[in-house]
GROMACS .gro file of C-alpha atoms in nm:
model
  288
    1MET     CA    1  11.091  17.794  14.815
    2LYS     CA    2  11.277  17.925  14.514
    3ILE     CA    3  11.610  17.856  14.688
    4LYS     CA    4  11.505  17.494  14.752
    5GLN     CA    5  11.403  17.450  14.388
    6LEU     CA    6  11.735  17.596  14.275
    7LYS     CA    7  11.924  17.355  14.500
    8ARG     CA    8  11.724  17.062  14.366
    9GLY     CA    9  11.796  17.175  14.010
   10ILE     CA   10  12.167  17.201  14.080
   11ALA     CA   11  12.166  16.856  14.244
   12LEU     CA   12  11.984  16.709  13.944
   13LEU     CA   13  12.239  16.861  13.703
   14ILE     CA   14  12.524  16.717  13.913
   15VAL     CA   15  12.367  16.370  13.898
   16ILE     CA   16  12.316  16.392  13.520
   17ALA     CA   17  12.673  16.517  13.468
   18SER     CA   18  12.807  16.232  13.681
   19LEU     CA   19  12.611  15.972  13.483
   20LEU     CA   20  12.736  16.116  13.154
   21ALA     CA   21  13.093  16.110  13.284
   22LEU     CA   22  13.057  15.745  13.387
   23CYS     CA   23  12.921  15.654  13.042
   24ALA     CA   24  13.199  15.843  12.868
   25CYS     CA   25  13.465  15.673  13.080
   26LYS     CA   26  13.341  15.320  13.012
   27LYS     CA   27  13.647  15.108  12.945
   28PRO     CA   28  13.694  14.816  12.704
   29GLU     CA   29  13.638  14.480  12.870
   30PRO     CA   30  13.884  14.195  12.817
   31VAL     CA   31  13.764  13.888  12.625
   32SER     CA   32  13.917  13.547  12.573
   33THR     CA   33  14.141  13.474  12.277
   34ASP     CA   34  13.893  13.210  12.157
   35GLU     CA   35  13.608  13.462  12.150
   36ALA     CA   36  13.824  13.722  11.974
   37TYR     CA   37  13.942  13.470  11.713
   38GLU     CA   38  13.584  13.361  11.644
   39GLN     CA   39  13.502  13.724  11.564
   40LEU     CA   40  13.810  13.749  11.343
   41LYS     CA   41  13.727  13.431  11.151
   42THR     CA   42  13.366  13.539  11.105
   43ALA     CA   43  13.482  13.872  10.961
   44ALA     CA   44  13.730  13.698  10.730
   45MET     CA   45  13.486  13.439  10.595
   46THR     CA   46  13.159  13.629  10.569
   47THR     CA   47  13.069  13.777  10.231
   48VAL     CA   48  12.879  14.093  10.316
   49GLU     CA   49  12.609  14.198  10.073
   50THR     CA   50  12.608  14.575  10.045
   51ASN     CA   51  12.532  14.849   9.794
   52GLU     CA   52  12.799  15.080   9.928
   53LEU     CA   53  13.159  15.032  10.023
   54TYR     CA   54  13.440  15.257  10.146
   55ILE     CA   55  13.800  15.141  10.188
   56THR     CA   56  14.117  15.338  10.251
   57ILE     CA   57  14.476  15.222  10.290
   58GLN     CA   58  14.718  15.490  10.401
   59GLY     CA   59  15.081  15.447  10.493
   60ASN     CA   60  15.438  15.561  10.471
   61VAL     CA   61  15.777  15.400  10.500
   62THR     CA   62  16.123  15.551  10.542
   63TYR     CA   63  16.390  15.329  10.387
   64THR     CA   64  16.751  15.376  10.499
   65THR     CA   65  17.060  15.197  10.367
   66THR     CA   66  17.425  15.230  10.461
   67GLU     CA   67  17.703  15.135  10.222
   68GLU     CA   68  18.078  15.140  10.264
   69SER     CA   69  18.270  15.370  10.033
   70SER     CA   70  18.597  15.204   9.934
   71GLU     CA   71  18.745  15.525   9.794
   72GLU     CA   72  18.702  15.739  10.105
   73ASN     CA   73  18.687  15.457  10.358
   74THR     CA   74  18.362  15.597  10.498
   75ASN     CA   75  17.999  15.488  10.522
   76GLN     CA   76  17.740  15.649  10.297
   77THR     CA   77  17.381  15.657  10.422
   78THR     CA   78  17.085  15.697  10.187
   79THR     CA   79  16.733  15.769  10.311
   80GLU     CA   80  16.415  15.759  10.102
   81THR     CA   81  16.051  15.802  10.200
   82SER     CA   82  15.758  15.648  10.014
   83THR     CA   83  15.382  15.672  10.068
   84ILE     CA   84  15.085  15.455   9.984
   85ASP     CA   85  14.744  15.613   9.926
   86VAL     CA   86  14.456  15.385   9.824
   87VAL     CA   87  14.092  15.496   9.816
   88PHE     CA   88  13.795  15.283   9.708
   89GLN     CA   89  13.449  15.442   9.726
   90ILE     CA   90  13.160  15.276   9.544
   91LYS     CA   91  12.781  15.264   9.532
   92THR     CA   92  12.564  15.023   9.334
   93ASP     CA   93  12.197  14.976   9.254
   94GLU     CA   94  11.988  14.671   9.345
   95ASN     CA   95  12.134  14.485   9.045
   96ASN     CA   96  12.495  14.549   9.156
   97LYS     CA   97  12.545  14.798   8.874
   98ILE     CA   98  12.783  15.075   8.977
   99THR     CA   99  12.618  15.415   9.008
  100GLU     CA  100  12.907  15.605   9.167
  101ARG     CA  101  13.277  15.523   9.189
  102CYS     CA  102  13.589  15.699   9.310
  103VAL     CA  103  13.901  15.481   9.310
  104TRP     CA  104  14.271  15.559   9.310
  105ILE     CA  105  14.600  15.389   9.388
  106LYS     CA  106  14.904  15.609   9.449
  107LEU     CA  107  15.246  15.465   9.535
  108LEU     CA  108  15.472  15.768   9.550
  109ASP     CA  109  15.826  15.865   9.639
  110GLU     CA  110  15.890  16.183   9.839
  111ASP     CA  111  15.939  16.383   9.519
  112GLY     CA  112  15.589  16.287   9.398
  113SER     CA  113  15.704  16.038   9.136
  114GLY     CA  114  15.567  15.684   9.126
  115LEU     CA  115  15.263  15.485   9.020
  116ILE     CA  116  14.920  15.651   8.993
  117LEU     CA  117  14.598  15.480   8.881
  118GLU     CA  118  14.261  15.658   8.897
  119GLY     CA  119  13.909  15.556   8.801
  120TYR     CA  120  13.588  15.754   8.844
  121TYR     CA  121  13.223  15.700   8.745
  122LYS     CA  122  12.974  15.981   8.788
  123ASP     CA  123  12.643  16.070   8.621
  124GLY     CA  124  12.689  15.787   8.373
  125ASN     CA  125  13.031  15.912   8.258
  126GLN     CA  126  13.361  15.733   8.311
  127TYR     CA  127  13.699  15.896   8.376
  128SER     CA  128  14.037  15.728   8.418
  129TYR     CA  129  14.407  15.809   8.438
  130SER     CA  130  14.719  15.592   8.443
  131ASN     CA  131  15.092  15.658   8.432
  132PHE     CA  132  15.182  15.287   8.444
  133ILE     CA  133  15.361  15.286   8.108
  134SER     CA  134  15.284  15.633   7.980
  135GLU     CA  135  15.038  15.903   8.084
  136THR     CA  136  14.692  15.808   7.962
  137TYR     CA  137  14.372  16.006   8.013
  138THR     CA  138  14.039  15.845   7.920
  139TYR     CA  139  13.688  15.990   7.921
  140THR     CA  140  13.379  15.797   7.809
  141GLU     CA  141  13.042  15.969   7.798
  142ASN     CA  142  12.731  15.763   7.876
  143ALA     CA  143  12.951  15.465   7.962
  144GLU     CA  144  12.788  15.134   8.041
  145ALA     CA  145  12.796  15.076   8.415
  146ASP     CA  146  13.021  14.801   8.546
  147THR     CA  147  12.898  14.534   8.786
  148PHE     CA  148  13.047  14.502   9.134
  149GLU     CA  149  13.006  14.180   9.329
  150PRO     CA  150  13.223  14.080   9.626
  151ALA     CA  151  13.425  13.765   9.568
  152THR     CA  152  13.328  13.451   9.757
  153GLU     CA  153  13.568  13.208   9.921
  154ASP     CA  154  13.562  12.840  10.002
  155THR     CA  155  13.475  12.893  10.369
  156GLU     CA  156  13.568  12.540  10.480
  157GLU     CA  157  13.916  12.566  10.329
  158LEU     CA  158  13.965  12.923  10.455
  159ASN     CA  159  13.853  12.824  10.804
  160ALA     CA  160  14.113  12.547  10.819
  161LEU     CA  161  14.382  12.782  10.689
  162LEU     CA  162  14.300  13.047  10.949
  163ASP     CA  163  14.297  12.791  11.228
  164LYS     CA  164  14.646  12.678  11.128
  165ALA     CA  165  14.781  13.034  11.109
  166LEU     CA  166  14.618  13.159  11.430
  167ALA     CA  167  14.752  12.860  11.621
  168LYS     CA  168  15.105  12.985  11.545
  169LEU     CA  169  15.045  13.333  11.688
  170PRO     CA  170  15.096  13.446  12.048
  171ALA     CA  171  14.769  13.543  12.215
  172PRO     CA  172  14.668  13.903  12.142
  173GLU     CA  173  14.537  14.157  12.389
  174ALA     CA  174  14.164  14.127  12.314
  175THR     CA  175  13.890  14.363  12.435
  176VAL     CA  176  13.533  14.460  12.348
  177LEU     CA  177  13.357  14.796  12.381
  178LYS     CA  178  13.006  14.862  12.250
  179ASP     CA  179  13.014  14.550  12.029
  180GLN     CA  180  13.351  14.649  11.878
  181TYR     CA  181  13.624  14.393  11.926
  182THR     CA  182  13.987  14.506  11.929
  183LEU     CA  183  14.279  14.267  11.894
  184VAL     CA  184  14.636  14.390  11.947
  185TRP     CA  185  14.939  14.172  11.884
  186THR     CA  186  15.281  14.283  12.004
  187VAL     CA  187  15.569  14.153  11.795
  188THR     CA  188  15.914  14.136  11.953
  189ASN     CA  189  16.246  13.985  11.852
  190GLU     CA  190  16.171  13.699  12.089
  191ASN     CA  191  15.838  13.598  11.927
  192LEU     CA  192  15.904  13.719  11.571
  193LYS     CA  193  15.949  13.364  11.440
  194GLN     CA  194  15.590  13.275  11.543
  195TYR     CA  195  15.449  13.558  11.333
  196ILE     CA  196  15.662  13.458  11.035
  197GLU     CA  197  15.534  13.101  11.066
  198ALA     CA  198  15.174  13.226  11.069
  199PHE     CA  199  15.242  13.432  10.756
  200LEU     CA  200  15.398  13.132  10.580
  201CYS     CA  201  15.089  12.923  10.658
  202ILE     CA  202  14.876  13.167  10.459
  203GLU     CA  203  15.132  13.238  10.188
  204ASP     CA  204  15.174  12.873  10.092
  205GLU     CA  205  14.917  12.631  10.230
  206ASN     CA  206  15.112  12.332  10.091
  207LEU     CA  207  15.412  12.379  10.321
  208THR     CA  208  15.462  12.118  10.592
  209ASP     CA  209  15.523  12.220  10.953
  210ASP     CA  210  15.892  12.131  10.918
  211GLU     CA  211  15.924  12.341  10.600
  212ILE     CA  212  15.748  12.633  10.770
  213ALA     CA  213  15.983  12.615  11.071
  214GLN     CA  214  16.291  12.600  10.848
  215LYS     CA  215  16.187  12.896  10.631
  216ALA     CA  216  16.086  13.097  10.939
  217ASN     CA  217  16.430  13.040  11.093
  218GLU     CA  218  16.601  13.156  10.774
  219LEU     CA  219  16.388  13.470  10.748
  220ALA     CA  220  16.410  13.558  11.118
  221GLU     CA  221  16.790  13.554  11.107
  222ASN     CA  222  16.787  13.855  10.874
  223VAL     CA  223  16.529  14.062  11.063
  224THR     CA  224  16.575  14.275  11.375
  225LEU     CA  225  16.299  14.479  11.536
  226GLU     CA  226  16.435  14.812  11.659
  227ASN     CA  227  16.109  14.869  11.848
  228GLU     CA  228  15.810  14.651  11.930
  229LEU     CA  229  15.579  14.612  11.632
  230LYS     CA  230  15.210  14.664  11.705
  231LEU     CA  231  14.942  14.495  11.494
  232THR     CA  232  14.587  14.618  11.564
  233VAL     CA  233  14.259  14.483  11.423
  234LYS     CA  234  13.906  14.608  11.497
  235ILE     CA  235  13.586  14.418  11.419
  236LYS     CA  236  13.229  14.545  11.447
  237ASP     CA  237  12.906  14.367  11.349
  238GLY     CA  238  13.106  14.080  11.202
  239THR     CA  239  13.304  14.311  10.971
  240LEU     CA  240  13.670  14.407  10.975
  241THR     CA  241  13.657  14.786  11.003
  242TYR     CA  242  14.015  14.879  11.093
  243ALA     CA  243  14.368  14.740  11.088
  244SER     CA  244  14.703  14.907  11.146
  245ALA     CA  245  15.071  14.827  11.186
  246ASP     CA  246  15.357  15.042  11.315
  247PHE     CA  247  15.701  14.908  11.234
  248ASP     CA  248  16.070  14.985  11.280
  249ILE     CA  249  16.280  14.697  11.151
  250THR     CA  250  16.620  14.621  11.004
  251LEU     CA  251  16.630  14.373  10.717
  252ASN     CA  252  16.953  14.272  10.544
  253ASN     CA  253  17.139  14.587  10.658
  254ALA     CA  254  16.854  14.817  10.550
  255SER     CA  255  16.603  14.976  10.789
  256TYR     CA  256  16.231  15.030  10.733
  257LYS     CA  257  16.031  15.257  10.961
  258GLY     CA  258  15.671  15.363  10.914
  259ASN     CA  259  15.307  15.265  10.947
  260VAL     CA  260  15.009  15.149  10.744
  261THR     CA  261  14.638  15.183  10.824
  262PHE     CA  262  14.333  15.012  10.672
  263GLU     CA  263  13.974  15.132  10.724
  264MET     CA  264  13.648  14.999  10.582
  265SER     CA  265  13.283  15.104  10.605
  266LEU     CA  266  12.968  14.946  10.461
  267LYS     CA  267  12.721  15.210  10.580
  268ASN     CA  268  12.658  15.582  10.526
  269VAL     CA  269  12.912  15.601  10.243
  270THR     CA  270  12.936  15.931  10.056
  271VAL     CA  271  13.133  15.913   9.732
  272THR     CA  272  13.347  16.226   9.701
  273TYR     CA  273  13.554  16.321   9.398
  274PRO     CA  274  13.876  16.527   9.393
  275GLU     CA  275  13.782  16.885   9.313
  276GLY     CA  276  13.833  16.963   8.945
  277ARG     CA  277  13.995  16.627   8.868
  278LEU     CA  278  13.713  16.487   8.652
  279GLU     CA  279  13.703  16.799   8.438
  280GLU     CA  280  14.083  16.786   8.404
  281ILE     CA  281  14.078  16.423   8.288
  282LYS     CA  282  13.802  16.497   8.034
  283GLU     CA  283  13.989  16.797   7.894
  284LYS     CA  284  14.323  16.618   7.865
  285SER     CA  285  14.168  16.309   7.709
  286GLU     CA  286  14.022  16.527   7.434
  287GLN     CA  287  14.368  16.677   7.368
  288GLN     CA  288  14.535  16.337   7.319
   0.00000   0.00000   0.00000
């Protein structure tokens, strides 16, 4: 009897393990371009009301140029690497007054030089740093809280603009998994002009189709993709949560290789501050 019970227990565990494996291996299902674009337009045009927001933009680019040296009759290659680091963490009360904030923008060269802007709000105190013109540290005790309200757009105008731009693009690979939509566009030298035209539609809404085509031709002549460029967008619950681009291009005899990633969350946001940075800003502001 005990042996039979043991066998039944083992069989039950095998069934459970198999079901878990099937759930874990569930694959994204393809969806139509129309359905994917409806999700994208909804995410672009909906103003989400939230008391917490988290955004990061991370990226790097390696810039390489080659110049001829007339003196030595040789080519001189210069390579530089830059990074982008943007963090936006914020919480507000029911009146949209900021209660916690951690924001910074860092555009840096490989030696650490570049633009840095920081702004923090914690326990009613405000801290900021900027090296835009000169190094400036600011600390304000019991500072009045700022108000944060998402900007609203003219949805009818934006909808028409998106329709015009999306119509220029090749169809993406579109899938859905657990209510998360993923759109992936693959840019090649053959379809590059279509992506440039879509960009021009958004950049200047007053351009005619003929003007867009002409400018796209001019721009495409100076651009070569060394590898396929992937553009990925993810949408969940009507909100854009992720976007990324990997690129390797040559533009006017200079090459750019790198990637950039965008992430956003409207739930379960925890505002975290760089360790010791607030105290450092306060101390240095008092020394100025």
